[in-house]
XYZ file of C-alpha atoms in Angstrom:
666
model
C 176.677 78.581 127.075
C 173.537 76.664 125.817
C 173.356 73.377 125.373
C 173.097 72.268 121.748
C 170.878 69.918 120.357
C 172.596 66.397 119.394
C 173.327 66.354 115.556
C 172.595 62.103 116.325
C 169.434 62.937 117.853
C 168.465 64.184 115.106
C 165.422 62.127 113.715
C 165.603 61.219 109.971
C 166.827 63.838 107.316
C 169.707 61.112 106.572
C 170.973 63.182 102.964
C 171.176 66.706 105.269
C 173.039 64.424 108.075
C 175.564 63.104 105.162
C 175.726 66.202 103.344
C 176.878 67.432 106.857
C 180.172 65.084 107.373
C 181.443 64.922 104.328
C 182.386 68.603 104.523
C 183.512 68.375 108.332
C 185.935 65.082 107.014
C 186.647 66.732 103.819
C 185.629 70.581 104.222
C 187.063 71.270 99.863
C 183.923 69.306 99.478
C 182.749 72.934 99.251
C 179.946 73.911 101.631
C 176.110 72.366 101.932
C 173.761 74.032 100.719
C 170.086 73.208 102.202
C 166.149 74.148 99.719
C 163.601 73.100 102.208
C 160.188 74.225 103.609
C 160.151 75.597 107.196
C 160.298 73.256 110.177
C 162.650 70.472 108.882
C 165.557 70.766 111.540
C 168.123 72.413 108.687
C 169.302 74.513 111.320
C 168.703 72.752 114.598
C 171.462 70.097 112.329
C 173.966 72.529 111.137
C 173.943 73.981 114.808
C 174.071 70.647 116.383
C 177.485 69.665 113.731
C 179.515 72.467 115.399
C 179.787 70.170 118.521
C 181.166 66.516 116.596
C 184.432 68.977 115.200
C 187.425 68.766 116.543
C 189.278 71.186 118.716
C 191.461 73.772 116.960
C 195.109 74.508 117.722
C 195.804 78.522 117.796
C 198.292 81.181 117.981
C 197.780 82.739 121.576
C 196.447 86.167 120.834
C 195.517 86.166 117.123
C 192.509 87.336 116.239
C 192.664 85.292 113.285
C 192.765 81.716 114.286
C 195.752 81.376 112.472
C 197.473 77.277 113.097
C 200.334 77.701 115.294
C 202.374 75.089 112.919
C 202.009 76.527 109.966
C 200.573 80.594 110.238
C 199.327 82.871 107.772
C 202.351 84.841 106.267
C 199.463 87.922 105.541
C 198.488 87.715 108.586
C 197.696 91.127 109.882
C 198.271 90.445 114.123
C 201.343 89.032 112.903
C 204.966 87.810 111.469
C 203.787 84.713 113.561
C 206.452 81.941 114.827
C 206.104 77.886 113.811
C 205.972 76.357 117.397
C 203.159 75.180 119.879
C 200.088 77.440 120.122
C 196.427 76.839 122.641
C 192.968 73.980 121.646
C 190.228 76.394 121.666
C 186.960 74.677 119.637
C 185.536 74.831 116.757
C 183.567 77.550 115.991
C 180.423 78.232 114.023
C 179.595 81.952 113.754
C 176.089 82.899 111.699
C 175.871 86.025 109.580
C 172.702 87.455 109.994
C 170.678 87.891 106.202
C 171.354 91.377 107.316
C 174.554 91.958 107.786
C 176.450 95.213 106.594
C 179.628 94.273 103.940
C 182.126 96.263 106.405
C 180.759 93.424 109.559
C 181.114 90.263 106.844
C 184.811 90.733 105.352
C 186.149 93.459 108.512
C 186.453 97.567 108.587
C 189.531 99.533 108.071
C 189.926 102.598 109.931
C 190.124 105.055 107.331
C 190.711 108.199 109.941
C 193.538 106.537 111.177
C 194.612 105.257 107.724
C 194.348 108.627 106.069
C 196.125 110.726 109.208
C 198.905 108.087 110.932
C 199.314 105.523 107.655
C 198.514 102.440 109.853
C 196.198 99.552 108.551
C 194.288 99.696 111.800
C 192.120 96.674 110.789
C 188.591 95.564 112.394
C 188.163 91.670 112.072
C 184.913 90.603 110.878
C 182.648 87.201 110.040
C 185.330 85.957 107.901
C 188.239 85.822 110.031
C 186.088 84.602 113.158
C 184.617 81.858 110.970
C 188.574 80.706 109.795
C 188.824 76.847 110.794
C 185.640 76.713 111.738
C 181.643 77.328 109.803
C 180.234 79.593 108.513
C 175.996 79.591 108.984
C 174.102 81.321 106.533
C 170.292 81.083 107.710
C 167.784 82.142 104.324
C 170.890 82.849 102.487
C 168.979 83.206 99.411
C 167.462 86.598 101.086
C 171.570 87.513 101.530
C 171.716 90.648 99.263
C 173.567 89.727 96.159
C 176.885 91.605 96.393
C 177.592 90.023 99.841
C 176.626 86.662 98.933
C 179.535 87.403 96.125
C 181.967 88.278 99.291
C 181.052 85.175 100.524
C 181.054 82.774 98.114
C 184.819 84.138 96.724
C 186.146 83.974 100.141
C 185.349 80.008 100.527
C 187.337 79.002 97.343
C 190.583 81.479 97.672
C 190.318 80.208 101.194
C 191.317 83.567 102.066
C 189.615 87.495 102.061
C 190.809 90.950 100.624
C 189.741 93.697 102.229
C 190.521 97.253 99.716
C 189.552 100.591 100.405
C 191.055 103.754 98.648
C 194.920 101.750 98.443
C 194.549 100.759 101.221
C 194.672 96.757 101.145
C 194.175 93.713 104.266
C 194.324 89.923 103.247
C 194.207 86.788 105.979
C 193.325 83.618 105.957
C 189.440 82.790 105.730
C 189.145 78.372 105.020
C 185.620 77.523 106.986
C 182.664 75.024 105.791
C 179.967 77.422 104.443
C 176.620 75.965 104.853
C 173.161 77.730 103.884
C 169.349 77.158 104.553
C 166.275 78.039 102.650
C 163.181 78.337 101.876
C 162.529 78.376 98.451
C 159.186 80.044 97.998
C 160.530 82.706 99.186
C 163.258 82.955 96.211
C 165.559 81.579 94.621
C 169.566 82.255 94.300
C 170.924 82.682 91.068
C 172.401 79.426 88.624
C 176.388 81.068 89.314
C 175.323 81.320 93.702
C 174.192 77.579 93.229
C 177.294 76.234 91.466
C 179.152 77.503 94.512
C 178.238 75.408 96.929
C 179.671 72.473 97.043
C 176.570 69.701 97.507
C 172.849 70.683 98.112
C 170.510 68.880 100.009
C 166.321 68.796 99.798
C 165.222 68.246 102.541
C 161.037 67.830 103.235
C 159.047 66.634 106.936
C 158.522 62.786 107.089
C 154.818 61.943 106.036
C 155.311 58.771 108.951
C 152.935 58.945 111.358
C 155.390 57.109 113.981
C 158.113 59.667 113.132
C 156.444 62.736 114.078
C 155.483 61.475 117.352
C 159.131 60.677 117.720
C 160.108 64.467 116.653
C 158.114 66.074 118.708
C 159.303 63.921 121.888
C 162.735 64.101 120.988
C 162.200 67.829 121.351
C 160.232 68.406 123.746
C 162.274 66.378 126.378
C 165.067 68.364 125.287
C 163.591 71.862 126.061
C 162.320 69.404 128.805
C 165.826 69.284 130.290
C 168.676 69.998 126.803
C 171.109 68.801 129.631
C 170.316 65.978 130.421
C 169.162 65.129 127.124
C 172.438 66.408 125.412
C 173.912 63.992 128.106
C 172.034 60.765 127.089
C 173.151 61.263 123.544
C 177.068 61.523 124.853
C 178.116 58.572 123.672
C 176.868 58.483 119.944
C 177.929 61.760 119.990
C 181.457 60.484 121.046
C 181.189 57.923 118.756
C 180.599 60.231 115.043
C 183.277 62.806 116.852
C 185.856 60.022 116.677
C 184.896 58.980 113.515
C 185.542 62.347 111.290
C 188.765 62.170 113.144
C 189.762 58.301 111.867
C 187.668 59.510 108.469
C 190.042 62.871 108.124
C 192.882 60.588 108.983
C 192.164 58.265 106.197
C 190.924 60.580 103.558
C 194.582 61.000 101.821
C 194.838 57.579 101.662
C 192.138 56.732 99.637
C 192.836 56.096 96.273
C 190.395 57.622 93.059
C 190.945 55.608 90.074
C 190.521 55.939 86.248
C 187.419 54.478 86.627
C 186.131 56.377 88.955
C 187.260 59.356 87.256
C 185.198 58.745 84.168
C 182.266 57.604 85.809
C 182.467 60.591 87.711
C 183.242 62.493 84.068
C 180.329 60.377 82.107
C 177.803 61.660 84.945
C 178.526 65.153 84.541
C 178.202 65.007 80.696
C 175.049 63.028 80.889
C 173.315 65.711 82.792
C 174.714 69.093 80.654
C 175.880 70.549 83.763
C 177.835 73.706 82.959
C 181.883 74.001 83.591
C 184.235 71.734 85.324
C 183.220 72.727 88.574
C 180.919 69.589 89.334
C 183.629 66.885 87.784
C 185.580 68.326 91.366
C 182.947 67.919 93.757
C 182.039 65.062 92.765
C 185.905 63.558 93.058
C 186.440 65.068 96.354
C 182.567 64.080 97.764
C 183.449 60.090 96.696
C 186.356 60.449 97.804
C 185.151 61.959 100.787
C 182.839 58.835 100.899
C 185.053 56.380 100.585
C 186.590 57.950 103.968
C 183.433 57.830 105.819
C 183.176 54.742 105.217
C 186.356 53.252 106.323
C 187.453 52.374 103.412
C 190.747 53.716 100.940
C 189.201 52.359 97.123
C 186.159 54.915 95.676
C 183.412 52.480 95.100
C 180.755 52.885 92.325
C 177.949 53.612 94.818
C 180.785 56.310 96.343
C 179.542 58.018 92.910
C 176.584 57.562 92.724
C 175.985 58.752 96.188
C 177.997 62.157 94.812
C 176.237 62.772 92.296
C 172.755 62.801 94.132
C 174.100 65.298 96.342
C 176.195 67.493 93.959
C 174.257 67.676 90.433
C 170.914 68.484 90.872
C 171.521 72.062 92.075
C 173.455 72.822 89.077
C 171.155 71.044 85.895
C 169.045 73.745 87.300
C 169.101 76.336 84.451
C 165.784 79.309 84.677
C 163.783 79.988 88.135
C 160.916 77.355 86.367
C 163.154 74.140 86.248
C 161.948 71.429 88.848
C 166.096 70.521 91.084
C 166.096 67.090 90.929
C 167.963 63.694 89.171
C 167.192 60.939 86.762
C 168.109 58.420 88.900
C 166.822 55.868 86.300
C 169.500 57.675 83.777
C 172.242 58.024 86.474
C 172.181 54.188 86.803
C 172.324 53.754 83.166
C 175.384 56.095 82.459
C 176.885 54.576 85.949
C 176.520 51.281 84.494
C 177.561 52.357 80.105
C 181.361 53.539 82.237
C 181.984 50.910 84.927
C 185.993 50.385 85.044
C 187.921 47.821 85.394
C 188.630 49.382 89.122
C 185.328 49.625 90.313
C 183.968 47.202 92.342
C 180.203 45.791 94.223
C 179.658 48.526 96.523
C 180.254 47.558 100.326
C 176.931 46.634 101.613
C 177.983 47.865 104.713
C 179.326 51.409 103.481
C 179.096 54.653 103.323
C 177.865 55.116 106.945
C 175.115 57.904 107.237
C 174.948 60.727 109.714
C 174.323 59.629 113.275
C 176.437 56.257 112.740
C 173.476 55.183 109.962
C 173.796 54.275 106.585
C 172.447 57.069 103.927
C 169.152 56.405 102.548
C 169.268 57.475 98.744
C 166.982 60.888 98.204
C 164.176 61.467 99.311
C 161.191 60.662 96.809
C 159.579 63.800 95.434
C 156.837 65.219 96.981
C 153.593 65.413 94.401
C 153.231 69.193 94.077
C 150.174 71.180 95.119
C 149.835 72.569 92.098
C 149.536 70.382 89.075
C 148.655 71.712 85.356
C 145.849 71.150 83.597
C 146.157 69.676 80.011
C 142.865 69.102 79.589
C 140.930 69.727 75.920
C 139.117 73.587 75.500
C 136.090 73.786 75.792
C 133.837 76.791 74.428
C 133.880 79.769 76.836
C 131.298 82.663 76.448
C 132.010 85.065 79.759
C 127.665 84.646 80.596
C 126.845 84.611 83.488
C 128.757 85.281 86.507
C 130.398 82.964 88.072
C 131.837 82.109 91.413
C 135.836 82.576 91.761
C 135.502 78.447 91.944
C 134.865 76.278 89.838
C 131.339 76.473 87.510
C 129.959 75.541 84.596
C 131.621 78.907 82.842
C 134.418 77.589 84.177
C 137.467 76.632 81.206
C 140.582 74.454 82.822
C 144.106 75.681 82.657
C 145.497 76.738 79.037
C 149.273 75.794 78.964
C 151.979 78.476 78.639
C 153.458 79.240 75.213
C 157.386 79.500 75.337
C 158.804 82.250 77.188
C 160.777 85.034 75.384
C 163.117 87.717 76.196
C 161.584 91.071 76.716
C 162.890 94.797 76.835
C 163.557 95.938 81.195
C 160.410 98.051 82.657
C 160.933 100.512 85.028
C 160.331 102.625 87.261
C 160.545 106.660 86.925
C 162.759 108.735 89.288
C 165.337 107.977 91.903
C 164.255 104.902 94.408
C 165.399 103.529 97.875
C 164.589 100.608 97.785
C 166.928 96.897 97.944
C 169.432 96.496 96.066
C 168.769 94.911 92.626
C 168.746 94.930 89.163
C 165.549 96.877 87.847
C 164.861 100.453 88.237
C 167.564 103.614 89.466
C 168.128 104.240 93.119
C 170.521 105.622 95.609
C 172.942 102.132 96.931
C 175.957 101.473 98.865
C 177.133 99.985 94.807
C 177.043 101.513 91.909
C 179.005 104.270 89.855
C 180.235 107.452 92.624
C 177.624 110.467 91.730
C 178.431 112.708 94.910
C 179.264 112.987 98.187
C 177.942 114.027 101.643
C 178.679 113.953 105.476
C 177.942 110.503 106.227
C 174.709 109.524 108.371
C 176.327 107.505 111.524
C 179.384 105.054 110.528
C 181.067 105.486 107.387
C 180.632 102.743 104.779
C 181.992 104.341 101.949
C 184.621 107.298 101.784
C 185.224 110.075 99.342
C 188.517 110.310 99.564
C 188.753 113.926 97.113
C 185.996 115.447 99.269
C 187.447 113.947 102.513
C 191.065 116.279 101.025
C 189.377 119.034 99.730
C 187.056 119.517 103.092
C 190.396 118.986 105.408
C 192.942 120.722 102.882
C 191.382 124.082 104.257
C 192.235 123.910 107.600
C 196.409 122.132 108.042
C 196.962 125.090 108.565
C 195.503 126.210 111.951
C 196.318 122.327 113.043
C 199.558 123.208 112.769
C 200.558 120.813 110.312
C 204.368 120.448 109.342
C 205.282 116.459 108.062
C 203.687 115.859 104.702
C 201.130 113.866 106.005
C 197.603 115.485 106.168
C 195.929 116.607 109.334
C 192.237 114.791 109.328
C 189.699 115.236 111.562
C 186.133 113.508 112.187
C 184.816 116.272 110.935
C 186.891 116.461 107.460
C 185.569 113.009 106.312
C 183.155 112.529 102.997
C 180.667 109.565 102.437
C 179.928 108.336 98.742
C 176.514 108.564 97.014
C 176.262 106.209 94.319
C 173.942 105.139 92.092
C 172.706 101.576 91.356
C 170.138 99.523 90.790
C 166.676 98.801 92.754
C 164.678 95.507 92.942
C 160.642 96.595 92.835
C 157.871 95.134 93.897
C 155.869 93.504 90.140
C 152.445 93.220 90.405
C 150.402 91.211 88.174
C 146.884 92.175 87.694
C 145.627 89.090 85.226
C 141.941 89.241 83.636
C 141.379 85.536 83.678
C 137.678 85.616 82.502
C 135.356 84.800 79.746
C 136.771 86.848 77.508
C 140.300 85.446 77.729
C 139.415 82.225 77.345
C 140.087 80.858 74.256
C 143.075 78.632 74.238
C 145.169 79.962 71.599
C 144.579 83.408 73.235
C 145.787 82.453 77.059
C 148.481 80.236 76.339
C 149.737 83.511 74.478
C 149.242 85.342 77.678
C 150.349 83.040 79.985
C 153.623 82.935 77.960
C 153.494 86.845 77.893
C 153.649 86.650 82.051
C 155.982 84.165 82.619
C 158.419 86.035 79.922
C 157.332 88.664 82.591
C 158.235 86.625 85.547
C 161.659 85.162 84.162
C 163.002 89.155 84.034
C 162.214 89.213 86.668
C 163.606 86.598 88.949
C 166.560 88.088 87.291
C 166.404 91.246 88.427
C 166.196 90.516 91.778
C 162.538 92.248 91.980
C 160.042 90.707 94.296
C 156.463 89.501 93.011
C 152.781 89.230 93.440
C 149.628 88.136 91.053
C 145.897 89.310 91.429
C 143.521 87.333 88.772
C 140.218 88.098 88.157
C 137.361 86.758 86.780
C 133.886 85.633 87.521
C 132.197 88.217 90.117
C 135.386 88.724 91.743
C 138.750 89.001 92.829
C 141.550 87.554 94.408
C 145.340 87.281 95.800
C 146.460 84.556 93.654
C 149.917 85.234 95.459
C 150.908 87.554 98.275
C 154.366 89.144 97.409
C 156.876 87.841 97.405
C 160.290 86.337 96.012
C 159.638 83.619 94.927
C 158.598 83.685 91.250
C 158.176 79.410 90.866
C 155.483 79.903 93.469
C 154.247 82.656 90.878
C 154.594 80.447 88.126
C 153.156 77.792 88.898
C 149.763 79.831 90.265
C 149.757 80.844 86.567
C 149.631 77.646 85.327
C 147.284 76.561 87.299
C 144.960 79.344 86.400
C 141.631 78.308 84.832
C 139.243 81.172 83.659
C 135.958 81.891 82.494
C 132.996 83.929 83.727
C 132.547 87.999 83.506
C 135.355 90.255 83.754
C 135.279 92.444 87.430
C 138.258 94.379 85.884
C 137.427 97.062 88.627
C 137.300 94.734 91.693
C 140.940 93.572 90.291
C 141.846 97.060 90.400
C 140.729 97.513 93.809
C 142.111 94.435 95.198
C 145.744 95.233 93.387
C 145.013 98.952 94.988
C 144.543 97.185 98.133
C 147.980 94.683 97.897
C 149.819 97.913 97.367
C 148.888 99.800 100.053
C 149.577 96.512 102.574
C 152.926 96.180 101.184
C 153.846 100.229 101.600
C 153.468 99.001 104.887
C 155.279 96.849 104.858
C 158.547 98.171 102.825
C 157.677 101.698 102.892
C 160.845 102.045 100.648
C 160.429 98.967 97.497
C 158.457 101.183 94.371
C 155.458 99.022 92.520
C 155.702 98.293 88.764
C 151.466 97.374 88.399
C 151.446 94.888 84.980
C 147.763 94.557 84.048
C 147.522 91.799 81.944
C 143.565 92.586 79.895
C 142.028 92.726 76.682
C 139.747 96.075 78.273
C 136.770 94.737 78.618
C 134.204 94.945 81.866
C 130.994 93.531 82.310
C 129.309 92.102 85.851
C 127.489 94.608 87.839
C 125.945 98.697 87.518
C 127.815 100.675 85.246
C 131.568 98.754 85.430
C 132.852 100.261 82.863
C 132.911 103.746 84.975
C 133.794 101.697 88.054
C 136.757 100.603 86.553
C 137.985 103.981 85.547
C 137.476 105.518 88.922
C 139.104 102.319 90.828
C 142.133 102.801 87.809
C 142.510 106.823 88.718
C 143.875 105.851 92.322
C 146.824 104.121 90.437
C 147.557 107.437 89.383
C 146.659 110.138 92.287
C 149.456 107.895 93.919
C 151.605 108.115 90.974
C 151.984 104.114 90.760
C 153.934 103.566 87.345
C 151.209 100.835 85.493
C 151.432 98.739 82.389
C 148.521 97.829 80.626
C 149.233 94.572 78.530
C 146.382 94.448 75.509
C 145.403 91.193 74.977
C 142.892 92.095 72.444
C 142.383 90.611 69.563
C 140.980 89.898 65.776
C 139.643 92.165 63.550
C 137.533 94.774 65.361
C 139.664 96.230 68.057
C 137.392 98.270 69.826
C 140.637 99.911 71.744
C 139.604 98.829 75.407
C 143.234 98.409 77.103
C 144.399 101.754 75.856
C 141.828 103.667 77.491
C 142.840 101.940 80.480
C 145.930 102.866 80.265
C 145.225 106.573 80.178
C 142.700 106.283 83.674
C 145.809 104.617 85.172
C 148.120 107.216 84.012
C 150.609 104.813 82.253
C 151.492 103.304 79.369
C 149.908 100.168 76.751
C 152.002 97.379 74.770
C 149.900 94.670 73.125
C 151.474 91.200 72.890
C 153.156 91.515 69.567
C 155.239 94.240 70.955
C 156.165 92.827 74.462
C 158.379 90.541 72.335
C 159.487 93.811 69.107
C 161.408 96.780 69.779
C 159.399 98.610 69.709
C 159.140 98.339 73.497
C 162.191 99.459 73.874
C 160.373 103.064 73.738
C 157.770 102.066 76.351
C 160.280 102.577 79.550
C 160.209 106.333 78.136
C 156.693 106.952 77.325
C 156.033 105.198 81.073
C 158.526 107.778 82.603
C 157.476 111.046 80.366
C 153.449 110.110 81.886
C 154.857 109.880 85.362
C 156.604 112.871 85.370
């Protein structure tokens, strides 16, 4: 067994370590979601925590880790009699991103259940993680239905498996830790709320601290056992402190003053529901126990708010996470009660025996929007894709609005989502087939129908149905898939009018929000001046697409053909990476094409490439003014797609757009 990196040897990341330790003290806090850029010790810290957790007593031979003092009365391996048991280390179970539902919750032997009437159950990862840690790396990439199952089990402390009238329940209480890189896409707000605490991590910009990180990592890689031995005393001290805090936790008093501060803070920041209040109360209590105190202080409430509220304030994917600390301090001061005391300058303690620091300062955004005043743009001489004399400053997007559904025609096989029709593991049952590989969704009626003609030949004598493996039928289901929505945006001089570009960006932002809600991947290609560029390769992060859109300048001529050809190349590469994911191309332009020889004819030939490949497409017509040339409509015809104006994008008339796309693609 490999030696884990010591928890106390992690450099910096005080908030991350504190959040993990508070959950180790009080699992009722509800787990931790760790958000941050790659290479910031997220996984290292989580894996190191398991070595600090105390050993657990288990019933010998129980696959569900029942406590011998109070065994689970519903345990599938039970019933167990209360008594002494054996000890084993706390487990850390990792849930892979590509895991199946059966691997997570367990699987029933359907053949034995039908033929013999027995609950032959094979435990899943939720059973393995009982009374330990369940770690999900890249939790934002996990399928939604798996995340729902996971968080339901974490909230109820039990896992339920229901298959064709056969039911199994077992206890599943664990410390849930998820890590994610926001650049790869966000979690839905409903799922964010189910994590008790959240921590934002980033690599230090201090050279001395970065040097120490490298020094410790190299020392660990050279001699893991020796490096761990040098940190053994610190590890032992933290382990003992966790045990002491757990014993003290029931004695911690949460006074009315602290409760009023918690309620006032949640109300001031307008968080939805009551879960935030409960999590803050549990976190503040755990903080007091970690500091060795029996009273919750105002400083505990403040630290609890910084850990429990930032992700609950995020209402859409374009909201920046974080908390206004000045507003927090004002609220705590206003509602300070008689039971509050000045915070102990020596507590609460932080990860690795160090005092916890406040949240790290927000890193400056790489792409900041510009609010410069508009300048006249004429779309004159060709300009490079960078800055130039014809370039206009970035216009702010108008307020996003609700759009109607745009979908890809036909029936796909892509990743689960909420846009286009597809064959999926979850959805309405449309038929049955012989299973290819392991049986996952039994079609009971088809299985009985397949087995019925053979009962006499198989010597059936009793009431039970004699079922063979060849009789089993897999249910085929139809649901929704996520698509690749590739935006091709005209940023040329003809689009440069400030009010017009603001409306265009607002429309694209609205479609991005719709793509986020429907679990799509998105990409962004822009064209202006003399060239086109991939502003954002296909990604699950609509935040990144919105940031690129916000800073998009305009100016120069309109290389429409270059934009379409670049988009076609993006689709070709993406089709090799993910052949099952179908694409929807959204071209945002007024249809003009300038620059180079025969720009209109060249753009038409480029558009026909999409039509030849059968790619579903929509042209958002941005042409304005009393005289309209209808060039966007002609482009839609070349694409074999549909044209819609900016006004129609938010009007009820867009409801017929999907039918138009399907008719043209048929």
